[in-house]
Amino acid sequence: DEEEEEEEEEEPSLESLAAAAVRAASRLPMAEGIELSDSLSAWLESGGDDGDIPRPFPQSEWLRIFACATSQRRFNRIESTYSNLRVLLAINFDDFNIGDNGKDEMQVRERALLKARATFAATSLPSIADSSRVWVAASGNKPASEPLYEPQEEISQLVDRARAVSDNERPVIYECSAVFVSENATFVGYGKVSMPLLFANSGHMTVAQQLAHDQLFEKVSVGLGLPFVGNSAFDEFYELQQLKKSGKMRRKTAGAALLKEKLLREATLLDSDILKVSSFLNHMVDVELMEACGEELAERLEETQATKVLTVEATGLLPSMFVAKALGLPIVFARKSRQIGVSDSYQVSYKSHMVSSVTDLYVSTEYLTPGDRVLIIDDFLAGGRTADALIRVCRMANANVVGGGFLIEKRNDAGRAFLSGYQIPLESLALVSIDNGSISVIDDEVDTGGDGETLEGTALFRVMQKQGGVALGGLDGIVEEEEEEEGEEELVMPNRTLTALNLSANLIGSAGRLALEAAQAESSALCRLSLAANPCLLEGPTACLSAPQRELIASSWKALNAEAATRVGVNTLCGVLRAVPTAAALFDEAKRFEDSEGVRDAARKAVVIIGQMVESLEYPESLVQPLEHLGMRAEAAGIPAVVPFDAFGQSLITSLENELNDKISDEAVAAWHVAYEAASAFMQKAYSPQQLATGAAARPAE
């Protein structure tokens, strides 16, 4: 008994075991984990989620969507438990086969983490998994039995064999680890039961599993901020969420009201579209106004669960200080010049629509770190260039941008549409429109489809809403609908009679463009479409691509695994360096060719950039600034125009063809050529007409 007590005192705490499990599992290979489940492999081969898995609120009633890797019996039990948090356990892979790998004390936790991380890697859904084992402990001169992993009927056989040769007090140990893995969090629950051999049976395994999952449930609920709702209270909860989303539950509204009043009374115009707010914001500051605005923005963005506020020096600091104060967060501000004493910093460049010169921003690597949840706050949202630069800084630091807040949004400059590709929530307190030298403050309103009829009443809207809940404002078209007979249920049918659509001054953004494509596909009669002077539909390097072309590019890139993508990057870079040796100026580490680790590092960076751009194909305006920035870097490094860009595109597409072979079609290759030509044109905007002419003259004859 004394020896057993000493062993118990030396046993590490559950917290230390869980931490060690997380560290150990971080070294486990994901590809091997995926191959351990036939159902998971089959799910991936079939294309994964084909729309069967719902999207989180407000697209469905579920706040979160999880995947699982546990037994079907356990899945059925925890499914209803997590529904009380309004979490849907959407899919379960119950056939992981890891095998028995010895008596390692951490093995049960590593196995659970391997299953969860493999499921998360394959589905991109936060994942829950568990692993169990049972063994008969050592007693006297009898060693411990071999552990049984994921035991079922085998427990009874193990106990019966031990009873034949052991005394009734010999312990049987039941152990289970349940884990949760997502992009930003890992939680571990642990359960352990020890029973004398006389009373041991298979039911005690269920007790250990329940202990582990109960502990995990509590950690997930607290760690993710998911309150217990319960089925009976959900109707009220859902209504509350709808009210919050519409803004009707906001307690602090004084900031927006005061700001709109100030704009109407004191704002003036410089030139044709520059808003002068010096009397209360940019030169002389109304402190009470700034505090009210900061508190209201903080309330609107509170649920983003940010950990830091990021802004740009000067006017961005004013609202940021009060937002940060209300949320209890530190502020990091990007400087416009490199500071003495700051050795390492992230640097980005951007060109404001108000200033013709390029501006550099610097943020110390000490104050922006991986895993930070960042709110971007600024005084104006105009063209979106400054906010885009701050987002790119966060991406360099592997920090997550969870939202953006602005005092004044200029509707004419379409900054919201420019940032739509990042898919982050944006809040502004005052929406301003400038037209013919006059300033208008726009209140929240429902757009109409003509003759006072709300757009929600048109068949075109229903088609677009069906494609993703996008509302298009200011449609000027011919829409015919059949009147519904009284008492009949309304049918959501595509409008096949729409013949003309005018979007000349409609700032619908990329989301609206995608819905418009869906509407065009449904309505073959749509023969006249005016897009004149519509920046949101015409701006961006991939705006020229059709939906099938974008899909061909995305699917061919997804066909590459990490190793194949790196080979494509290396071959592309080497091809460019052979054709244009001066291009090495862009890569300080690229001293040699295939045997250079520097080239491989540069190739990996290039692959990451290409992958991010492929993911943003449907939001072309979000690619403008990154491509222009790459072009500015090339021009500053002395890379000539035209020929090096041609060489990179040809080398990239040739490398893709060689790597994918018959997995890439001629149509996909053609789509890559179209996309790269458009991207190349945007990159070369940094060059002067003379440089472009010189580069074109140096292009070899075909």
PDB file of N, CA, C and O in Angstrom, residues 43-93:
ATOM      1  N   TRP A  43     -14.234   9.962 -48.175  1.00  0.00           N
ATOM      2  CA  TRP A  43     -14.917  11.264 -48.140  1.00  0.00           C
ATOM      3  C   TRP A  43     -14.128  12.296 -48.935  1.00  0.00           C
ATOM      4  O   TRP A  43     -14.696  13.102 -49.672  1.00  0.00           O
ATOM      5  N   LEU A  44     -12.802  12.275 -48.800  1.00  0.00           N
ATOM      6  CA  LEU A  44     -11.965  13.209 -49.548  1.00  0.00           C
ATOM      7  C   LEU A  44     -12.010  12.913 -51.044  1.00  0.00           C
ATOM      8  O   LEU A  44     -12.089  13.817 -51.871  1.00  0.00           O
ATOM      9  N   GLU A  45     -11.940  11.626 -51.400  1.00  0.00           N
ATOM     10  CA  GLU A  45     -11.952  11.258 -52.817  1.00  0.00           C
ATOM     11  C   GLU A  45     -13.262  11.639 -53.492  1.00  0.00           C
ATOM     12  O   GLU A  45     -13.296  11.943 -54.685  1.00  0.00           O
ATOM     13  N   SER A  46     -14.343  11.629 -52.723  1.00  0.00           N
ATOM     14  CA  SER A  46     -15.644  11.973 -53.300  1.00  0.00           C
ATOM     15  C   SER A  46     -15.861  13.474 -53.409  1.00  0.00           C
ATOM     16  O   SER A  46     -16.911  13.923 -53.859  1.00  0.00           O
ATOM     17  N   GLY A  47     -14.863  14.245 -52.982  1.00  0.00           N
ATOM     18  CA  GLY A  47     -14.985  15.699 -53.086  1.00  0.00           C
ATOM     19  C   GLY A  47     -15.361  16.382 -51.802  1.00  0.00           C
ATOM     20  O   GLY A  47     -15.552  17.598 -51.771  1.00  0.00           O
ATOM     21  N   GLY A  48     -15.483  15.625 -50.699  1.00  0.00           N
ATOM     22  CA  GLY A  48     -15.774  16.236 -49.411  1.00  0.00           C
ATOM     23  C   GLY A  48     -17.189  16.770 -49.338  1.00  0.00           C
ATOM     24  O   GLY A  48     -18.136  16.175 -49.857  1.00  0.00           O
ATOM     25  N   ASP A  49     -17.307  17.933 -48.731  1.00  0.00           N
ATOM     26  CA  ASP A  49     -18.622  18.546 -48.503  1.00  0.00           C
ATOM     27  C   ASP A  49     -19.222  19.026 -49.820  1.00  0.00           C
ATOM     28  O   ASP A  49     -18.707  19.929 -50.455  1.00  0.00           O
ATOM     29  N   ASP A  50     -20.308  18.411 -50.240  1.00  0.00           N
ATOM     30  CA  ASP A  50     -21.009  18.821 -51.459  1.00  0.00           C
ATOM     31  C   ASP A  50     -22.217  19.682 -51.141  1.00  0.00           C
ATOM     32  O   ASP A  50     -23.192  19.707 -51.881  1.00  0.00           O
ATOM     33  N   GLY A  51     -22.168  20.369 -50.033  1.00  0.00           N
ATOM     34  CA  GLY A  51     -23.298  21.199 -49.642  1.00  0.00           C
ATOM     35  C   GLY A  51     -24.200  20.538 -48.625  1.00  0.00           C
ATOM     36  O   GLY A  51     -25.174  21.139 -48.176  1.00  0.00           O
ATOM     37  N   ASP A  52     -23.881  19.271 -48.253  1.00  0.00           N
ATOM     38  CA  ASP A  52     -24.707  18.585 -47.265  1.00  0.00           C
ATOM     39  C   ASP A  52     -24.483  19.145 -45.865  1.00  0.00           C
ATOM     40  O   ASP A  52     -25.366  19.074 -45.019  1.00  0.00           O
ATOM     41  N   ILE A  53     -23.296  19.647 -45.602  1.00  0.00           N
ATOM     42  CA  ILE A  53     -22.995  20.194 -44.286  1.00  0.00           C
ATOM     43  C   ILE A  53     -23.435  21.654 -44.257  1.00  0.00           C
ATOM     44  O   ILE A  53     -22.985  22.456 -45.079  1.00  0.00           O
ATOM     45  N   PRO A  54     -24.304  22.031 -43.341  1.00  0.00           N
ATOM     46  CA  PRO A  54     -24.789  23.421 -43.315  1.00  0.00           C
ATOM     47  C   PRO A  54     -23.699  24.386 -42.904  1.00  0.00           C
ATOM     48  O   PRO A  54     -22.669  24.000 -42.337  1.00  0.00           O
ATOM     49  N   ARG A  55     -23.917  25.651 -43.204  1.00  0.00           N
ATOM     50  CA  ARG A  55     -23.001  26.704 -42.798  1.00  0.00           C
ATOM     51  C   ARG A  55     -23.468  27.287 -41.470  1.00  0.00           C
ATOM     52  O   ARG A  55     -24.654  27.228 -41.151  1.00  0.00           O
ATOM     53  N   PRO A  56     -22.541  27.857 -40.684  1.00  0.00           N
ATOM     54  CA  PRO A  56     -22.936  28.383 -39.369  1.00  0.00           C
ATOM     55  C   PRO A  56     -23.904  29.555 -39.485  1.00  0.00           C
ATOM     56  O   PRO A  56     -24.127  30.111 -40.557  1.00  0.00           O
ATOM     57  N   PHE A  57     -24.472  29.917 -38.353  1.00  0.00           N
ATOM     58  CA  PHE A  57     -25.389  31.042 -38.236  1.00  0.00           C
ATOM     59  C   PHE A  57     -24.771  32.282 -38.879  1.00  0.00           C
ATOM     60  O   PHE A  57     -23.581  32.520 -38.732  1.00  0.00           O
ATOM     61  N   PRO A  58     -25.503  33.079 -39.670  1.00  0.00           N
ATOM     62  CA  PRO A  58     -26.963  33.043 -39.812  1.00  0.00           C
ATOM     63  C   PRO A  58     -27.468  32.181 -40.970  1.00  0.00           C
ATOM     64  O   PRO A  58     -28.656  32.171 -41.237  1.00  0.00           O
ATOM     65  N   GLN A  59     -26.573  31.477 -41.699  1.00  0.00           N
ATOM     66  CA  GLN A  59     -27.046  30.609 -42.775  1.00  0.00           C
ATOM     67  C   GLN A  59     -27.819  29.410 -42.229  1.00  0.00           C
ATOM     68  O   GLN A  59     -28.598  28.788 -42.947  1.00  0.00           O
ATOM     69  N   SER A  60     -27.595  29.040 -40.984  1.00  0.00           N
ATOM     70  CA  SER A  60     -28.361  27.980 -40.331  1.00  0.00           C
ATOM     71  C   SER A  60     -28.515  28.356 -38.868  1.00  0.00           C
ATOM     72  O   SER A  60     -27.998  29.384 -38.419  1.00  0.00           O
ATOM     73  N   GLU A  61     -29.208  27.503 -38.113  1.00  0.00           N
ATOM     74  CA  GLU A  61     -29.399  27.806 -36.693  1.00  0.00           C
ATOM     75  C   GLU A  61     -28.190  27.447 -35.848  1.00  0.00           C
ATOM     76  O   GLU A  61     -28.156  27.739 -34.657  1.00  0.00           O
ATOM     77  N   TRP A  62     -27.168  26.820 -36.445  1.00  0.00           N
ATOM     78  CA  TRP A  62     -26.015  26.341 -35.676  1.00  0.00           C
ATOM     79  C   TRP A  62     -24.938  27.415 -35.600  1.00  0.00           C
ATOM     80  O   TRP A  62     -24.557  28.002 -36.608  1.00  0.00           O
ATOM     81  N   LEU A  63     -24.423  27.628 -34.382  1.00  0.00           N
ATOM     82  CA  LEU A  63     -23.352  28.608 -34.210  1.00  0.00           C
ATOM     83  C   LEU A  63     -22.013  28.065 -34.696  1.00  0.00           C
ATOM     84  O   LEU A  63     -21.189  28.807 -35.221  1.00  0.00           O
ATOM     85  N   ARG A  64     -21.767  26.782 -34.485  1.00  0.00           N
ATOM     86  CA  ARG A  64     -20.515  26.151 -34.916  1.00  0.00           C
ATOM     87  C   ARG A  64     -20.830  24.796 -35.549  1.00  0.00           C
ATOM     88  O   ARG A  64     -21.829  24.156 -35.210  1.00  0.00           O
ATOM     89  N   ILE A  65     -19.933  24.360 -36.436  1.00  0.00           N
ATOM     90  CA  ILE A  65     -20.049  23.056 -37.087  1.00  0.00           C
ATOM     91  C   ILE A  65     -18.763  22.283 -36.803  1.00  0.00           C
ATOM     92  O   ILE A  65     -17.671  22.757 -37.117  1.00  0.00           O
ATOM     93  N   PHE A  66     -18.877  21.083 -36.195  1.00  0.00           N
ATOM     94  CA  PHE A  66     -17.717  20.261 -35.866  1.00  0.00           C
ATOM     95  C   PHE A  66     -17.776  18.942 -36.639  1.00  0.00           C
ATOM     96  O   PHE A  66     -18.840  18.494 -37.070  1.00  0.00           O
ATOM     97  N   ALA A  67     -16.599  18.313 -36.783  1.00  0.00           N
ATOM     98  CA  ALA A  67     -16.498  16.937 -37.266  1.00  0.00           C
ATOM     99  C   ALA A  67     -16.034  16.063 -36.102  1.00  0.00           C
ATOM    100  O   ALA A  67     -15.519  16.564 -35.096  1.00  0.00           O
ATOM    101  N   CYS A  68     -16.198  14.748 -36.237  1.00  0.00           N
ATOM    102  CA  CYS A  68     -15.835  13.827 -35.157  1.00  0.00           C
ATOM    103  C   CYS A  68     -15.075  12.623 -35.701  1.00  0.00           C
ATOM    104  O   CYS A  68     -15.225  12.250 -36.869  1.00  0.00           O
ATOM    105  N   ALA A  69     -14.281  12.032 -34.819  1.00  0.00           N
ATOM    106  CA  ALA A  69     -13.622  10.756 -35.098  1.00  0.00           C
ATOM    107  C   ALA A  69     -13.729   9.927 -33.825  1.00  0.00           C
ATOM    108  O   ALA A  69     -12.804   9.878 -33.014  1.00  0.00           O
ATOM    109  N   THR A  70     -14.878   9.316 -33.639  1.00  0.00           N
ATOM    110  CA  THR A  70     -15.137   8.520 -32.445  1.00  0.00           C
ATOM    111  C   THR A  70     -16.080   7.389 -32.820  1.00  0.00           C
ATOM    112  O   THR A  70     -16.549   7.313 -33.966  1.00  0.00           O
ATOM    113  N   SER A  71     -16.351   6.499 -31.897  1.00  0.00           N
ATOM    114  CA  SER A  71     -17.270   5.403 -32.207  1.00  0.00           C
ATOM    115  C   SER A  71     -18.662   5.963 -32.467  1.00  0.00           C
ATOM    116  O   SER A  71     -19.026   7.024 -31.941  1.00  0.00           O
ATOM    117  N   GLN A  72     -19.432   5.252 -33.268  1.00  0.00           N
ATOM    118  CA  GLN A  72     -20.765   5.750 -33.593  1.00  0.00           C
ATOM    119  C   GLN A  72     -21.640   5.821 -32.353  1.00  0.00           C
ATOM    120  O   GLN A  72     -22.452   6.750 -32.197  1.00  0.00           O
ATOM    121  N   ARG A  73     -21.440   4.910 -31.436  1.00  0.00           N
ATOM    122  CA  ARG A  73     -22.223   4.924 -30.200  1.00  0.00           C
ATOM    123  C   ARG A  73     -21.903   6.164 -29.372  1.00  0.00           C
ATOM    124  O   ARG A  73     -22.799   6.830 -28.857  1.00  0.00           O
ATOM    125  N   ARG A  74     -20.617   6.485 -29.260  1.00  0.00           N
ATOM    126  CA  ARG A  74     -20.227   7.680 -28.512  1.00  0.00           C
ATOM    127  C   ARG A  74     -20.686   8.939 -29.238  1.00  0.00           C
ATOM    128  O   ARG A  74     -21.127   9.909 -28.618  1.00  0.00           O
ATOM    129  N   PHE A  75     -20.600   8.930 -30.562  1.00  0.00           N
ATOM    130  CA  PHE A  75     -21.053  10.074 -31.360  1.00  0.00           C
ATOM    131  C   PHE A  75     -22.529  10.362 -31.092  1.00  0.00           C
ATOM    132  O   PHE A  75     -22.929  11.514 -30.920  1.00  0.00           O
ATOM    133  N   ASN A  76     -23.346   9.312 -31.050  1.00  0.00           N
ATOM    134  CA  ASN A  76     -24.779   9.508 -30.809  1.00  0.00           C
ATOM    135  C   ASN A  76     -25.034  10.129 -29.440  1.00  0.00           C
ATOM    136  O   ASN A  76     -25.995  10.886 -29.257  1.00  0.00           O
ATOM    137  N   ARG A  77     -24.162   9.812 -28.466  1.00  0.00           N
ATOM    138  CA  ARG A  77     -24.361  10.348 -27.114  1.00  0.00           C
ATOM    139  C   ARG A  77     -23.953  11.815 -27.012  1.00  0.00           C
ATOM    140  O   ARG A  77     -24.645  12.618 -26.389  1.00  0.00           O
ATOM    141  N   ILE A  78     -22.815  12.166 -27.602  1.00  0.00           N
ATOM    142  CA  ILE A  78     -22.338  13.545 -27.441  1.00  0.00           C
ATOM    143  C   ILE A  78     -23.011  14.499 -28.421  1.00  0.00           C
ATOM    144  O   ILE A  78     -22.957  15.714 -28.236  1.00  0.00           O
ATOM    145  N   GLU A  79     -23.656  13.960 -29.463  1.00  0.00           N
ATOM    146  CA  GLU A  79     -24.303  14.821 -30.453  1.00  0.00           C
ATOM    147  C   GLU A  79     -25.358  15.703 -29.798  1.00  0.00           C
ATOM    148  O   GLU A  79     -25.414  16.918 -30.026  1.00  0.00           O
ATOM    149  N   SER A  80     -26.206  15.103 -28.958  1.00  0.00           N
ATOM    150  CA  SER A  80     -27.248  15.891 -28.303  1.00  0.00           C
ATOM    151  C   SER A  80     -26.665  16.816 -27.243  1.00  0.00           C
ATOM    152  O   SER A  80     -27.199  17.899 -26.982  1.00  0.00           O
ATOM    153  N   THR A  81     -25.547  16.409 -26.630  1.00  0.00           N
ATOM    154  CA  THR A  81     -24.914  17.261 -25.622  1.00  0.00           C
ATOM    155  C   THR A  81     -24.417  18.560 -26.236  1.00  0.00           C
ATOM    156  O   THR A  81     -24.671  19.657 -25.724  1.00  0.00           O
ATOM    157  N   TYR A  82     -23.718  18.449 -27.367  1.00  0.00           N
ATOM    158  CA  TYR A  82     -23.176  19.654 -28.001  1.00  0.00           C
ATOM    159  C   TYR A  82     -24.267  20.500 -28.650  1.00  0.00           C
ATOM    160  O   TYR A  82     -24.080  21.700 -28.859  1.00  0.00           O
ATOM    161  N   SER A  83     -25.407  19.895 -28.952  1.00  0.00           N
ATOM    162  CA  SER A  83     -26.490  20.701 -29.521  1.00  0.00           C
ATOM    163  C   SER A  83     -26.982  21.741 -28.527  1.00  0.00           C
ATOM    164  O   SER A  83     -27.551  22.760 -28.915  1.00  0.00           O
ATOM    165  N   ASN A  84     -26.743  21.509 -27.225  1.00  0.00           N
ATOM    166  CA  ASN A  84     -27.117  22.500 -26.219  1.00  0.00           C
ATOM    167  C   ASN A  84     -26.252  23.750 -26.288  1.00  0.00           C
ATOM    168  O   ASN A  84     -26.597  24.778 -25.709  1.00  0.00           O
ATOM    169  N   LEU A  85     -25.113  23.660 -26.973  1.00  0.00           N
ATOM    170  CA  LEU A  85     -24.287  24.837 -27.242  1.00  0.00           C
ATOM    171  C   LEU A  85     -24.582  25.390 -28.630  1.00  0.00           C
ATOM    172  O   LEU A  85     -23.901  26.300 -29.082  1.00  0.00           O
ATOM    173  N   ARG A  86     -25.577  24.840 -29.304  1.00  0.00           N
ATOM    174  CA  ARG A  86     -25.889  25.130 -30.705  1.00  0.00           C
ATOM    175  C   ARG A  86     -24.694  24.806 -31.587  1.00  0.00           C
ATOM    176  O   ARG A  86     -24.336  25.549 -32.496  1.00  0.00           O
ATOM    177  N   VAL A  87     -24.065  23.657 -31.290  1.00  0.00           N
ATOM    178  CA  VAL A  87     -22.967  23.118 -32.091  1.00  0.00           C
ATOM    179  C   VAL A  87     -23.474  21.863 -32.786  1.00  0.00           C
ATOM    180  O   VAL A  87     -24.003  20.958 -32.134  1.00  0.00           O
ATOM    181  N   LEU A  88     -23.325  21.806 -34.094  1.00  0.00           N
ATOM    182  CA  LEU A  88     -23.732  20.639 -34.865  1.00  0.00           C
ATOM    183  C   LEU A  88     -22.526  19.737 -35.095  1.00  0.00           C
ATOM    184  O   LEU A  88     -21.513  20.174 -35.649  1.00  0.00           O
ATOM    185  N   LEU A  89     -22.624  18.490 -34.654  1.00  0.00           N
ATOM    186  CA  LEU A  89     -21.623  17.484 -35.008  1.00  0.00           C
ATOM    187  C   LEU A  89     -22.067  16.895 -36.342  1.00  0.00           C
ATOM    188  O   LEU A  89     -22.931  16.029 -36.407  1.00  0.00           O
ATOM    189  N   ALA A  90     -21.475  17.400 -37.417  1.00  0.00           N
ATOM    190  CA  ALA A  90     -22.032  17.177 -38.753  1.00  0.00           C
ATOM    191  C   ALA A  90     -21.651  15.845 -39.364  1.00  0.00           C
ATOM    192  O   ALA A  90     -22.408  15.286 -40.159  1.00  0.00           O
ATOM    193  N   ILE A  91     -20.478  15.319 -39.025  1.00  0.00           N
ATOM    194  CA  ILE A  91     -20.001  14.112 -39.700  1.00  0.00           C
ATOM    195  C   ILE A  91     -19.072  13.364 -38.756  1.00  0.00           C
ATOM    196  O   ILE A  91     -18.377  13.983 -37.936  1.00  0.00           O
ATOM    197  N   ASN A  92     -19.074  12.039 -38.849  1.00  0.00           N
ATOM    198  CA  ASN A  92     -18.260  11.218 -37.955  1.00  0.00           C
ATOM    199  C   ASN A  92     -17.513  10.161 -38.754  1.00  0.00           C
ATOM    200  O   ASN A  92     -18.075   9.526 -39.653  1.00  0.00           O
ATOM    201  N   PHE A  93     -16.229   9.997 -38.444  1.00  0.00           N
ATOM    202  CA  PHE A  93     -15.397   8.962 -39.064  1.00  0.00           C
ATOM    203  C   PHE A  93     -15.015   7.978 -37.956  1.00  0.00           C
ATOM    204  O   PHE A  93     -14.163   8.282 -37.110  1.00  0.00           O
TER     205      PHE A  93
END
